[in-house]
Amino acid sequence: MARWHIWFLALFLVPAAHVFVAPYTKVEESFTLHAAHDVLRYGLSPANWHKWDHRTFPGAVPRSFLPPIVLGLLSYPIAALASAAGLVTTSLGIQTIVRLVLVVCFASAFTHLARTLQRRYSTSTADWFVVLTLAQFHIPFYAGRTLPNFTALPLVVLAFSLLLRDRLWTGIALLTATATVIRLEVALLAIPIALALVIQRRLSFLSALSAGLVGGFGSLTISAVIDYKLWSPTLPHSSLPDFTPRHTLWPELAAAYWNIAYGHADDWGIMPRSYYAKALTKMLAGAAPLLGLGIIWAFVLGVTGKRGHVFDNETLRRTVAGVARTLGPGVVALMLVLSTVGHKEWRFIVYAIPVFNIIAAACAAALLVLPSRSFRMMVRLGLTVLLAITVAFSIFSTYVSTHNYPGGCIWRTLEAARLPAGSVIHFHSYPLQTGSSLFTFVRTNATSSAFPAPQEVQWVYSKSEDPVLQTPQGAWLADIEAVVTDRWREYAESEIDGHKMWSILGGCDGYDGVQIGKGGLEVRTSPKIGLLRRL
Ligand SMILES: *[C@@H]1O[C@H](CO)[C@@H](O)[C@H](O)[C@H]1NC(C)=O
């Protein structure tokens, strides 16, 4: 087995394990997840477009359908095979397949980058890059989550890898395309990187411009047609009052403009300036000190200019200089510009982590070949401790995070309830935001070759936002059979004409916090969602 096979396997298996440990999804993932669902369920035929989820539930801003359509098409053969072979028996299994396909994209891109590091720098740098990436928490946990940032990440990392291989034009074109279609903040990487390459005279201005134009307009030509066709019948929509069909020709630009120009970005919360420094430390974990040391080490070597002494390492110098020269301008610009925006989220800067991990990996690799024996022992011990801390933090974070999807497990409670065929089950927004997805609606009547055959007993799932259905009386009078809600106490107590309307059948717990208890750190949970049935 070649070394890169092992890298690929590891880069697939660790995030895949996360998919199985935390199989449910959050609202941020749902646009891409549900669009991929609709591709698998209804195909691409315009005759079925009216059944797609965004027609009724378009989300907070319009996004491009190109990534979910690609993800759905990639998943289709596997989903169809697994369904036909009986490997999956519920639609939830298909959700797992879609997420695993995203993990394959992730593993392919990161393996590509590791092979670049091996070729250009050293095999041990590549090894350490893979080890550090997988020991950390955020990227492996989210690699199989259909957030736009994580459909963008494999493409961004592939672009980084191409740039480090001096395939500059292709790298810039790919970054621009990703920025145009998936996440506009990737432009904060693409533009400074392209400008720096032009200033360094590694790429002519005209080539940089043509890469940007081809990447940007090329991808937009494809996505605009798809997005306009799929979005325009949805608009105008009460959830998206500020958007017209014209905006959906380029959803990323329209959404960014809406967020920034209308000041909506701050609606999501304002974070202090120090937010990204803290977020980076958490994301890097044990790689943070290696990153710091690597930069200082290479800097001192560069300043002194003396060669061939004990602490000199040509590979380290080349790695840090190469990465800093090619990718540094993008990473610095991304973080500086986003620090000026009030609303901050760690995933906006997630693309910086692989770059920092390369430097940390080069530092670890160089430390391990320092000549002095006693030094080497210390280094081994130090690296082991750093890795152990990182892995322990990741395992703990994973354990905590698994409690964050109370809306997911409710489908099991529903299965146990054995409701009669045709029952209408109404979902409130909280369970839909915390784990109940179209894939967890395991008893729908739609047939598709990408899904297991429908269950014998079928139910009707309601996500309706009609205010009448959001009250105990309204739902009861509307002949709803069961309600899934975070307000189950209110439902259980409410009465009509002196008798109760709803009884609790079960529920799911969710995360409250972490505390120090008898057994060390304990995760506190409490009931978050209840399933109620009409009396
Ligand atoms: C520098 O570090 C690399 C590991 O990245 C190692 O393979 C190489 O032997 C080191 N070179 C010197 C001159 O110490």
XYZ file of C-alpha atoms and ligand atoms in Angstrom, residues 122 124-125 312-313 315 365-366 369, ligand 1:
23
model
C 9.225 16.062 3.035
C 7.403 13.457 7.439
C 5.856 16.917 6.988
C 19.375 24.846 10.521
C 16.922 22.847 8.456
C 13.222 21.816 4.475
C 9.132 17.100 11.398
C 12.176 19.342 11.792
C 15.545 15.190 13.286
C 14.943 18.872 7.938
O 13.682 18.322 8.324
C 13.206 17.305 7.481
C 11.822 16.942 7.959
O 10.877 17.819 7.420
C 14.158 16.137 7.469
O 13.681 15.147 6.612
C 15.519 16.623 7.039
O 16.462 15.565 7.168
C 15.984 17.796 7.873
N 17.193 18.338 7.252
C 18.272 18.618 7.954
C 19.401 19.178 7.172
O 18.348 18.461 9.146
